[in-house]
């Protein structure tokens, strides 16, 4: 678990903790959900505003590009470096 940095409380009463770095390794089957995660994530409103034809074309291009990346460098595509930022509320 992260250690407290001993700094003053942040908004909301949280005390920041040291961040934790980690590598997450995905299975190839996890990529079956990549489009759904992308389309329902941050860009949901933009994707939802597309016509059905443009949405399908975008999905096809996204899935095709991801498949190409996977063929070219499976190890890198299936690995994600993440940073967890924690705070503790006293």
PDB file of N, CA and C in Angstrom:
ATOM      1  N   UNK A   1       0.838  -1.181   0.000  1.00  0.00           N
ATOM      2  CA  UNK A   1       0.000   0.000   0.000  1.00  0.00           C
ATOM      3  C   UNK A   1       0.877   1.236   0.000  1.00  0.00           C
ATOM      4  N   UNK A   2       0.378   2.298  -0.554  1.00  0.00           N
ATOM      5  CA  UNK A   2       1.137   3.529  -0.648  1.00  0.00           C
ATOM      6  C   UNK A   2       1.346   4.148   0.731  1.00  0.00           C
ATOM      7  N   UNK A   3       2.444   4.819   0.862  1.00  0.00           N
ATOM      8  CA  UNK A   3       2.776   5.507   2.102  1.00  0.00           C
ATOM      9  C   UNK A   3       2.321   6.960   2.000  1.00  0.00           C
ATOM     10  N   UNK A   4       1.931   7.553   3.125  1.00  0.00           N
ATOM     11  CA  UNK A   4       1.540   8.953   3.148  1.00  0.00           C
ATOM     12  C   UNK A   4       2.747   9.831   2.860  1.00  0.00           C
ATOM     13  N   UNK A   5       2.528  10.870   2.103  1.00  0.00           N
ATOM     14  CA  UNK A   5       3.611  11.785   1.781  1.00  0.00           C
ATOM     15  C   UNK A   5       3.810  12.817   2.878  1.00  0.00           C
ATOM     16  N   UNK A   6       2.885  12.881   3.843  1.00  0.00           N
ATOM     17  CA  UNK A   6       3.029  13.826   4.926  1.00  0.00           C
ATOM     18  C   UNK A   6       2.752  15.256   4.513  1.00  0.00           C
ATOM     19  N   UNK A   7       2.050  15.459   3.419  1.00  0.00           N
ATOM     20  CA  UNK A   7       1.731  16.805   2.972  1.00  0.00           C
ATOM     21  C   UNK A   7       0.358  17.193   3.477  1.00  0.00           C
ATOM     22  N   UNK A   8       0.034  18.442   3.314  1.00  0.00           N
ATOM     23  CA  UNK A   8      -1.248  18.935   3.816  1.00  0.00           C
ATOM     24  C   UNK A   8      -2.409  18.345   3.031  1.00  0.00           C
ATOM     25  N   UNK A   9      -3.571  18.420   3.645  1.00  0.00           N
ATOM     26  CA  UNK A   9      -4.774  17.859   3.035  1.00  0.00           C
ATOM     27  C   UNK A   9      -5.124  18.614   1.754  1.00  0.00           C
ATOM     28  N   UNK A  10      -5.683  17.895   0.822  1.00  0.00           N
ATOM     29  CA  UNK A  10      -6.130  18.456  -0.446  1.00  0.00           C
ATOM     30  C   UNK A  10      -7.614  18.767  -0.339  1.00  0.00           C
ATOM     31  N   UNK A  11      -8.192  19.404  -1.354  1.00  0.00           N
ATOM     32  CA  UNK A  11      -9.640  19.621  -1.335  1.00  0.00           C
ATOM     33  C   UNK A  11     -10.385  18.318  -1.079  1.00  0.00           C
ATOM     34  N   UNK A  12     -11.440  18.386  -0.312  1.00  0.00           N
ATOM     35  CA  UNK A  12     -12.205  17.191   0.029  1.00  0.00           C
ATOM     36  C   UNK A  12     -11.648  16.499   1.262  1.00  0.00           C
ATOM     37  N   UNK A  13     -10.583  17.061   1.841  1.00  0.00           N
ATOM     38  CA  UNK A  13     -10.024  16.494   3.053  1.00  0.00           C
ATOM     39  C   UNK A  13      -9.093  15.327   2.838  1.00  0.00           C
ATOM     40  N   UNK A  14      -8.682  15.070   1.600  1.00  0.00           N
ATOM     41  CA  UNK A  14      -7.795  13.941   1.309  1.00  0.00           C
ATOM     42  C   UNK A  14      -6.334  14.336   1.533  1.00  0.00           C
ATOM     43  N   UNK A  15      -5.565  13.420   2.074  1.00  0.00           N
ATOM     44  CA  UNK A  15      -4.120  13.573   2.191  1.00  0.00           C
ATOM     45  C   UNK A  15      -3.503  12.727   1.081  1.00  0.00           C
ATOM     46  N   UNK A  16      -2.672  13.346   0.233  1.00  0.00           N
ATOM     47  CA  UNK A  16      -2.106  12.563  -0.872  1.00  0.00           C
ATOM     48  C   UNK A  16      -1.161  11.480  -0.366  1.00  0.00           C
ATOM     49  N   UNK A  17      -1.131  10.393  -1.098  1.00  0.00           N
ATOM     50  CA  UNK A  17      -0.250   9.269  -0.811  1.00  0.00           C
ATOM     51  C   UNK A  17       0.711   9.141  -1.985  1.00  0.00           C
ATOM     52  N   UNK A  18       1.800   8.416  -1.792  1.00  0.00           N
ATOM     53  CA  UNK A  18       2.727   8.181  -2.889  1.00  0.00           C
ATOM     54  C   UNK A  18       2.026   7.389  -3.987  1.00  0.00           C
ATOM     55  N   UNK A  19       2.215   7.771  -5.239  1.00  0.00           N
ATOM     56  CA  UNK A  19       1.589   7.020  -6.325  1.00  0.00           C
ATOM     57  C   UNK A  19       2.210   5.634  -6.461  1.00  0.00           C
ATOM     58  N   UNK A  20       1.462   4.748  -7.072  1.00  0.00           N
ATOM     59  CA  UNK A  20       1.918   3.383  -7.305  1.00  0.00           C
ATOM     60  C   UNK A  20       1.935   3.155  -8.813  1.00  0.00           C
ATOM     61  N   UNK A  21       3.067   2.684  -9.326  1.00  0.00           N
ATOM     62  CA  UNK A  21       3.199   2.355 -10.739  1.00  0.00           C
ATOM     63  C   UNK A  21       3.058   0.853 -10.901  1.00  0.00           C
ATOM     64  N   UNK A  22       2.408   0.444 -12.002  1.00  0.00           N
ATOM     65  CA  UNK A  22       2.194  -0.972 -12.230  1.00  0.00           C
ATOM     66  C   UNK A  22       2.083  -1.231 -13.729  1.00  0.00           C
ATOM     67  N   UNK A  23       2.425  -2.415 -14.125  1.00  0.00           N
ATOM     68  CA  UNK A  23       2.221  -2.850 -15.499  1.00  0.00           C
ATOM     69  C   UNK A  23       1.069  -3.840 -15.510  1.00  0.00           C
ATOM     70  N   UNK A  24       0.085  -3.568 -16.336  1.00  0.00           N
ATOM     71  CA  UNK A  24      -1.049  -4.468 -16.498  1.00  0.00           C
ATOM     72  C   UNK A  24      -0.855  -5.207 -17.810  1.00  0.00           C
ATOM     73  N   UNK A  25      -1.018  -6.499 -17.773  1.00  0.00           N
ATOM     74  CA  UNK A  25      -0.901  -7.314 -18.983  1.00  0.00           C
ATOM     75  C   UNK A  25      -2.288  -7.854 -19.335  1.00  0.00           C
ATOM     76  N   UNK A  26      -2.702  -7.574 -20.546  1.00  0.00           N
ATOM     77  CA  UNK A  26      -4.000  -8.009 -21.031  1.00  0.00           C
ATOM     78  C   UNK A  26      -3.856  -9.305 -21.820  1.00  0.00           C
ATOM     79  N   UNK A  27      -4.925 -10.066 -21.881  1.00  0.00           N
ATOM     80  CA  UNK A  27      -4.988 -11.250 -22.739  1.00  0.00           C
ATOM     81  C   UNK A  27      -5.507 -10.802 -24.104  1.00  0.00           C
ATOM     82  N   UNK A  28      -5.138 -11.494 -25.175  1.00  0.00           N
ATOM     83  CA  UNK A  28      -5.650 -11.110 -26.498  1.00  0.00           C
ATOM     84  C   UNK A  28      -7.174 -10.995 -26.526  1.00  0.00           C
ATOM     85  N   UNK A  29      -7.876 -11.853 -25.800  1.00  0.00           N
ATOM     86  CA  UNK A  29      -9.337 -11.796 -25.770  1.00  0.00           C
ATOM     87  C   UNK A  29      -9.888 -10.526 -25.147  1.00  0.00           C
ATOM     88  N   UNK A  30      -9.091  -9.855 -24.315  1.00  0.00           N
ATOM     89  CA  UNK A  30      -9.535  -8.595 -23.723  1.00  0.00           C
ATOM     90  C   UNK A  30      -9.786  -7.534 -24.782  1.00  0.00           C
ATOM     91  N   UNK A  31      -9.065  -7.644 -25.901  1.00  0.00           N
ATOM     92  CA  UNK A  31      -9.217  -6.649 -26.960  1.00  0.00           C
ATOM     93  C   UNK A  31     -10.569  -6.756 -27.659  1.00  0.00           C
ATOM     94  N   UNK A  32     -11.290  -7.851 -27.439  1.00  0.00           N
ATOM     95  CA  UNK A  32     -12.639  -7.981 -27.989  1.00  0.00           C
ATOM     96  C   UNK A  32     -13.562  -6.905 -27.418  1.00  0.00           C
ATOM     97  N   UNK A  33     -13.180  -6.332 -26.297  1.00  0.00           N
ATOM     98  CA  UNK A  33     -14.009  -5.322 -25.628  1.00  0.00           C
ATOM     99  C   UNK A  33     -13.459  -3.912 -25.809  1.00  0.00           C
ATOM    100  N   UNK A  34     -12.381  -3.763 -26.577  1.00  0.00           N
ATOM    101  CA  UNK A  34     -11.731  -2.464 -26.715  1.00  0.00           C
ATOM    102  C   UNK A  34     -12.644  -1.422 -27.359  1.00  0.00           C
ATOM    103  N   UNK A  35     -13.345  -1.780 -28.414  1.00  0.00           N
ATOM    104  CA  UNK A  35     -14.212  -0.803 -29.071  1.00  0.00           C
ATOM    105  C   UNK A  35     -15.319  -0.358 -28.119  1.00  0.00           C
ATOM    106  N   UNK A  36     -15.939  -1.296 -27.451  1.00  0.00           N
ATOM    107  CA  UNK A  36     -17.018  -0.953 -26.518  1.00  0.00           C
ATOM    108  C   UNK A  36     -16.503  -0.009 -25.430  1.00  0.00           C
ATOM    109  N   UNK A  37     -15.333  -0.305 -24.885  1.00  0.00           N
ATOM    110  CA  UNK A  37     -14.762   0.555 -23.852  1.00  0.00           C
ATOM    111  C   UNK A  37     -14.489   1.952 -24.408  1.00  0.00           C
ATOM    112  N   UNK A  38     -14.003   2.022 -25.634  1.00  0.00           N
ATOM    113  CA  UNK A  38     -13.717   3.316 -26.257  1.00  0.00           C
ATOM    114  C   UNK A  38     -15.017   4.072 -26.551  1.00  0.00           C
ATOM    115  N   UNK A  39     -15.961   3.396 -27.144  1.00  0.00           N
ATOM    116  CA  UNK A  39     -17.210   4.050 -27.569  1.00  0.00           C
ATOM    117  C   UNK A  39     -18.085   4.462 -26.398  1.00  0.00           C
ATOM    118  N   UNK A  40     -17.982   3.772 -25.284  1.00  0.00           N
ATOM    119  CA  UNK A  40     -18.807   4.106 -24.118  1.00  0.00           C
ATOM    120  C   UNK A  40     -18.047   4.927 -23.085  1.00  0.00           C
ATOM    121  N   UNK A  41     -16.776   5.224 -23.371  1.00  0.00           N
ATOM    122  CA  UNK A  41     -15.944   5.957 -22.419  1.00  0.00           C
ATOM    123  C   UNK A  41     -16.033   7.456 -22.624  1.00  0.00           C
ATOM    124  N   UNK A  42     -14.900   8.091 -22.542  1.00  0.00           N
ATOM    125  CA  UNK A  42     -14.791   9.547 -22.602  1.00  0.00           C
ATOM    126  C   UNK A  42     -15.461  10.144 -23.841  1.00  0.00           C
ATOM    127  N   UNK A  43     -15.384   9.453 -24.945  1.00  0.00           N
ATOM    128  CA  UNK A  43     -15.889  10.001 -26.208  1.00  0.00           C
ATOM    129  C   UNK A  43     -17.296   9.514 -26.558  1.00  0.00           C
ATOM    130  N   UNK A  44     -18.018   9.030 -25.572  1.00  0.00           N
ATOM    131  CA  UNK A  44     -19.359   8.481 -25.809  1.00  0.00           C
ATOM    132  C   UNK A  44     -20.251   9.460 -26.562  1.00  0.00           C
ATOM    133  N   UNK A  45     -20.304  10.705 -26.119  1.00  0.00           N
ATOM    134  CA  UNK A  45     -21.199  11.678 -26.758  1.00  0.00           C
ATOM    135  C   UNK A  45     -20.829  11.909 -28.217  1.00  0.00           C
ATOM    136  N   UNK A  46     -19.535  11.973 -28.514  1.00  0.00           N
ATOM    137  CA  UNK A  46     -19.103  12.188 -29.898  1.00  0.00           C
ATOM    138  C   UNK A  46     -19.439  10.980 -30.767  1.00  0.00           C
ATOM    139  N   UNK A  47     -19.216   9.783 -30.246  1.00  0.00           N
ATOM    140  CA  UNK A  47     -19.531   8.567 -31.003  1.00  0.00           C
ATOM    141  C   UNK A  47     -21.041   8.455 -31.197  1.00  0.00           C
ATOM    142  N   UNK A  48     -21.810   8.774 -30.162  1.00  0.00           N
ATOM    143  CA  UNK A  48     -23.275   8.678 -30.245  1.00  0.00           C
ATOM    144  C   UNK A  48     -23.852   9.671 -31.251  1.00  0.00           C
ATOM    145  N   UNK A  49     -23.146  10.763 -31.511  1.00  0.00           N
ATOM    146  CA  UNK A  49     -23.634  11.777 -32.454  1.00  0.00           C
ATOM    147  C   UNK A  49     -23.418  11.377 -33.911  1.00  0.00           C
ATOM    148  N   UNK A  50     -22.640  10.341 -34.164  1.00  0.00           N
ATOM    149  CA  UNK A  50     -22.396   9.898 -35.535  1.00  0.00           C
ATOM    150  C   UNK A  50     -23.621   9.192 -36.107  1.00  0.00           C
ATOM    151  N   UNK A  51     -23.747   9.247 -37.417  1.00  0.00           N
ATOM    152  CA  UNK A  51     -24.794   8.466 -38.065  1.00  0.00           C
ATOM    153  C   UNK A  51     -24.442   6.988 -37.892  1.00  0.00           C
ATOM    154  N   UNK A  52     -25.413   6.095 -38.012  1.00  0.00           N
ATOM    155  CA  UNK A  52     -25.091   4.666 -37.899  1.00  0.00           C
ATOM    156  C   UNK A  52     -24.008   4.222 -38.883  1.00  0.00           C
ATOM    157  N   UNK A  53     -24.033   4.757 -40.102  1.00  0.00           N
ATOM    158  CA  UNK A  53     -23.038   4.384 -41.101  1.00  0.00           C
ATOM    159  C   UNK A  53     -21.634   4.874 -40.704  1.00  0.00           C
ATOM    160  N   UNK A  54     -21.546   6.110 -40.245  1.00  0.00           N
ATOM    161  CA  UNK A  54     -20.235   6.653 -39.832  1.00  0.00           C
ATOM    162  C   UNK A  54     -19.743   5.962 -38.575  1.00  0.00           C
ATOM    163  N   UNK A  55     -20.651   5.642 -37.666  1.00  0.00           N
ATOM    164  CA  UNK A  55     -20.274   4.928 -36.446  1.00  0.00           C
ATOM    165  C   UNK A  55     -19.697   3.551 -36.798  1.00  0.00           C
ATOM    166  N   UNK A  56     -20.344   2.854 -37.721  1.00  0.00           N
ATOM    167  CA  UNK A  56     -19.858   1.534 -38.139  1.00  0.00           C
ATOM    168  C   UNK A  56     -18.512   1.643 -38.837  1.00  0.00           C
ATOM    169  N   UNK A  57     -18.359   2.678 -39.678  1.00  0.00           N
ATOM    170  CA  UNK A  57     -17.081   2.878 -40.362  1.00  0.00           C
ATOM    171  C   UNK A  57     -15.970   3.177 -39.353  1.00  0.00           C
ATOM    172  N   UNK A  58     -16.280   3.987 -38.351  1.00  0.00           N
ATOM    173  CA  UNK A  58     -15.303   4.310 -37.313  1.00  0.00           C
ATOM    174  C   UNK A  58     -14.939   3.055 -36.524  1.00  0.00           C
ATOM    175  N   UNK A  59     -15.949   2.259 -36.169  1.00  0.00           N
ATOM    176  CA  UNK A  59     -15.691   1.017 -35.441  1.00  0.00           C
ATOM    177  C   UNK A  59     -14.820   0.075 -36.273  1.00  0.00           C
ATOM    178  N   UNK A  60     -15.151  -0.064 -37.540  1.00  0.00           N
ATOM    179  CA  UNK A  60     -14.362  -0.938 -38.415  1.00  0.00           C
ATOM    180  C   UNK A  60     -12.911  -0.471 -38.492  1.00  0.00           C
ATOM    181  N   UNK A  61     -12.705   0.850 -38.628  1.00  0.00           N
ATOM    182  CA  UNK A  61     -11.350   1.399 -38.702  1.00  0.00           C
ATOM    183  C   UNK A  61     -10.603   1.193 -37.381  1.00  0.00           C
ATOM    184  N   UNK A  62     -11.282   1.397 -36.277  1.00  0.00           N
ATOM    185  CA  UNK A  62     -10.680   1.235 -34.944  1.00  0.00           C
ATOM    186  C   UNK A  62     -10.260  -0.217 -34.719  1.00  0.00           C
ATOM    187  N   UNK A  63     -11.183  -1.127 -34.975  1.00  0.00           N
ATOM    188  CA  UNK A  63     -10.899  -2.551 -34.778  1.00  0.00           C
ATOM    189  C   UNK A  63      -9.803  -3.013 -35.735  1.00  0.00           C
ATOM    190  N   UNK A  64      -9.837  -2.533 -36.970  1.00  0.00           N
ATOM    191  CA  UNK A  64      -8.797  -2.887 -37.936  1.00  0.00           C
ATOM    192  C   UNK A  64      -7.427  -2.373 -37.527  1.00  0.00           C
ATOM    193  N   UNK A  65      -7.372  -1.134 -37.053  1.00  0.00           N
ATOM    194  CA  UNK A  65      -6.093  -0.564 -36.609  1.00  0.00           C
ATOM    195  C   UNK A  65      -5.559  -1.325 -35.405  1.00  0.00           C
ATOM    196  N   UNK A  66      -6.430  -1.667 -34.480  1.00  0.00           N
ATOM    197  CA  UNK A  66      -6.013  -2.417 -33.299  1.00  0.00           C
ATOM    198  C   UNK A  66      -5.493  -3.805 -33.692  1.00  0.00           C
ATOM    199  N   UNK A  67      -6.171  -4.450 -34.625  1.00  0.00           N
ATOM    200  CA  UNK A  67      -5.723  -5.762 -35.094  1.00  0.00           C
ATOM    201  C   UNK A  67      -4.355  -5.656 -35.765  1.00  0.00           C
ATOM    202  N   UNK A  68      -4.139  -4.581 -36.527  1.00  0.00           N
ATOM    203  CA  UNK A  68      -2.844  -4.374 -37.171  1.00  0.00           C
ATOM    204  C   UNK A  68      -1.737  -4.152 -36.149  1.00  0.00           C
ATOM    205  N   UNK A  69      -2.025  -3.357 -35.137  1.00  0.00           N
ATOM    206  CA  UNK A  69      -1.047  -3.143 -34.070  1.00  0.00           C
ATOM    207  C   UNK A  69      -0.731  -4.443 -33.344  1.00  0.00           C
ATOM    208  N   UNK A  70      -1.750  -5.236 -33.102  1.00  0.00           N
ATOM    209  CA  UNK A  70      -1.569  -6.518 -32.412  1.00  0.00           C
ATOM    210  C   UNK A  70      -0.676  -7.450 -33.232  1.00  0.00           C
ATOM    211  N   UNK A  71      -0.888  -7.488 -34.541  1.00  0.00           N
ATOM    212  CA  UNK A  71      -0.047  -8.325 -35.407  1.00  0.00           C
ATOM    213  C   UNK A  71       1.395  -7.824 -35.429  1.00  0.00           C
ATOM    214  N   UNK A  72       1.562  -6.517 -35.401  1.00  0.00           N
ATOM    215  CA  UNK A  72       2.897  -5.927 -35.504  1.00  0.00           C
ATOM    216  C   UNK A  72       3.705  -6.052 -34.216  1.00  0.00           C
ATOM    217  N   UNK A  73       3.038  -5.917 -33.074  1.00  0.00           N
ATOM    218  CA  UNK A  73       3.778  -5.916 -31.804  1.00  0.00           C
ATOM    219  C   UNK A  73       2.843  -6.302 -30.659  1.00  0.00           C
ATOM    220  N   UNK A  74       2.493  -7.578 -30.623  1.00  0.00           N
ATOM    221  CA  UNK A  74       1.538  -8.075 -29.633  1.00  0.00           C
ATOM    222  C   UNK A  74       1.957  -7.749 -28.194  1.00  0.00           C
ATOM    223  N   UNK A  75       3.231  -7.877 -27.903  1.00  0.00           N
ATOM    224  CA  UNK A  75       3.706  -7.653 -26.538  1.00  0.00           C
ATOM    225  C   UNK A  75       3.403  -6.241 -26.063  1.00  0.00           C
ATOM    226  N   UNK A  76       3.701  -5.248 -26.886  1.00  0.00           N
ATOM    227  CA  UNK A  76       3.455  -3.859 -26.490  1.00  0.00           C
ATOM    228  C   UNK A  76       1.969  -3.535 -26.408  1.00  0.00           C
ATOM    229  N   UNK A  77       1.190  -4.066 -27.330  1.00  0.00           N
ATOM    230  CA  UNK A  77      -0.244  -3.779 -27.343  1.00  0.00           C
ATOM    231  C   UNK A  77      -0.935  -4.364 -26.115  1.00  0.00           C
ATOM    232  N   UNK A  78      -0.469  -5.496 -25.655  1.00  0.00           N
ATOM    233  CA  UNK A  78      -1.109  -6.164 -24.521  1.00  0.00           C
ATOM    234  C   UNK A  78      -0.544  -5.725 -23.173  1.00  0.00           C
ATOM    235  N   UNK A  79       0.299  -4.714 -23.176  1.00  0.00           N
ATOM    236  CA  UNK A  79       0.905  -4.230 -21.941  1.00  0.00           C
ATOM    237  C   UNK A  79       0.542  -2.762 -21.752  1.00  0.00           C
ATOM    238  N   UNK A  80       0.132  -2.406 -20.548  1.00  0.00           N
ATOM    239  CA  UNK A  80      -0.218  -1.027 -20.255  1.00  0.00           C
ATOM    240  C   UNK A  80       0.449  -0.592 -18.953  1.00  0.00           C
ATOM    241  N   UNK A  81       1.169   0.497 -19.022  1.00  0.00           N
ATOM    242  CA  UNK A  81       1.773   1.071 -17.820  1.00  0.00           C
ATOM    243  C   UNK A  81       0.730   1.999 -17.198  1.00  0.00           C
ATOM    244  N   UNK A  82       0.438   1.783 -15.927  1.00  0.00           N
ATOM    245  CA  UNK A  82      -0.566   2.604 -15.252  1.00  0.00           C
ATOM    246  C   UNK A  82       0.028   3.240 -14.005  1.00  0.00           C
ATOM    247  N   UNK A  83      -0.612   4.291 -13.568  1.00  0.00           N
ATOM    248  CA  UNK A  83      -0.216   5.001 -12.372  1.00  0.00           C
ATOM    249  C   UNK A  83      -1.472   5.190 -11.534  1.00  0.00           C
ATOM    250  N   UNK A  84      -1.417   4.714 -10.324  1.00  0.00           N
ATOM    251  CA  UNK A  84      -2.530   4.869  -9.391  1.00  0.00           C
ATOM    252  C   UNK A  84      -2.182   6.007  -8.433  1.00  0.00           C
ATOM    253  N   UNK A  85      -3.063   6.960  -8.308  1.00  0.00           N
ATOM    254  CA  UNK A  85      -2.882   8.050  -7.357  1.00  0.00           C
ATOM    255  C   UNK A  85      -3.889   7.862  -6.234  1.00  0.00           C
ATOM    256  N   UNK A  86      -3.382   7.740  -5.022  1.00  0.00           N
ATOM    257  CA  UNK A  86      -4.229   7.489  -3.862  1.00  0.00           C
ATOM    258  C   UNK A  86      -4.279   8.695  -2.949  1.00  0.00           C
ATOM    259  N   UNK A  87      -5.351   8.792  -2.223  1.00  0.00           N
ATOM    260  CA  UNK A  87      -5.481   9.783  -1.170  1.00  0.00           C
ATOM    261  C   UNK A  87      -6.152   9.120   0.012  1.00  0.00           C
ATOM    262  N   UNK A  88      -5.871   9.648   1.173  1.00  0.00           N
ATOM    263  CA  UNK A  88      -6.476   9.071   2.381  1.00  0.00           C
ATOM    264  C   UNK A  88      -7.228  10.186   3.080  1.00  0.00           C
ATOM    265  N   UNK A  89      -8.405   9.861   3.520  1.00  0.00           N
ATOM    266  CA  UNK A  89      -9.194  10.822   4.274  1.00  0.00           C
ATOM    267  C   UNK A  89      -9.037  10.476   5.762  1.00  0.00           C
ATOM    268  N   UNK A  90      -8.486  11.410   6.516  1.00  0.00           N
ATOM    269  CA  UNK A  90      -8.255  11.119   7.955  1.00  0.00           C
ATOM    270  C   UNK A  90      -9.536  10.830   8.726  1.00  0.00           C
TER     271      UNK A  90
END
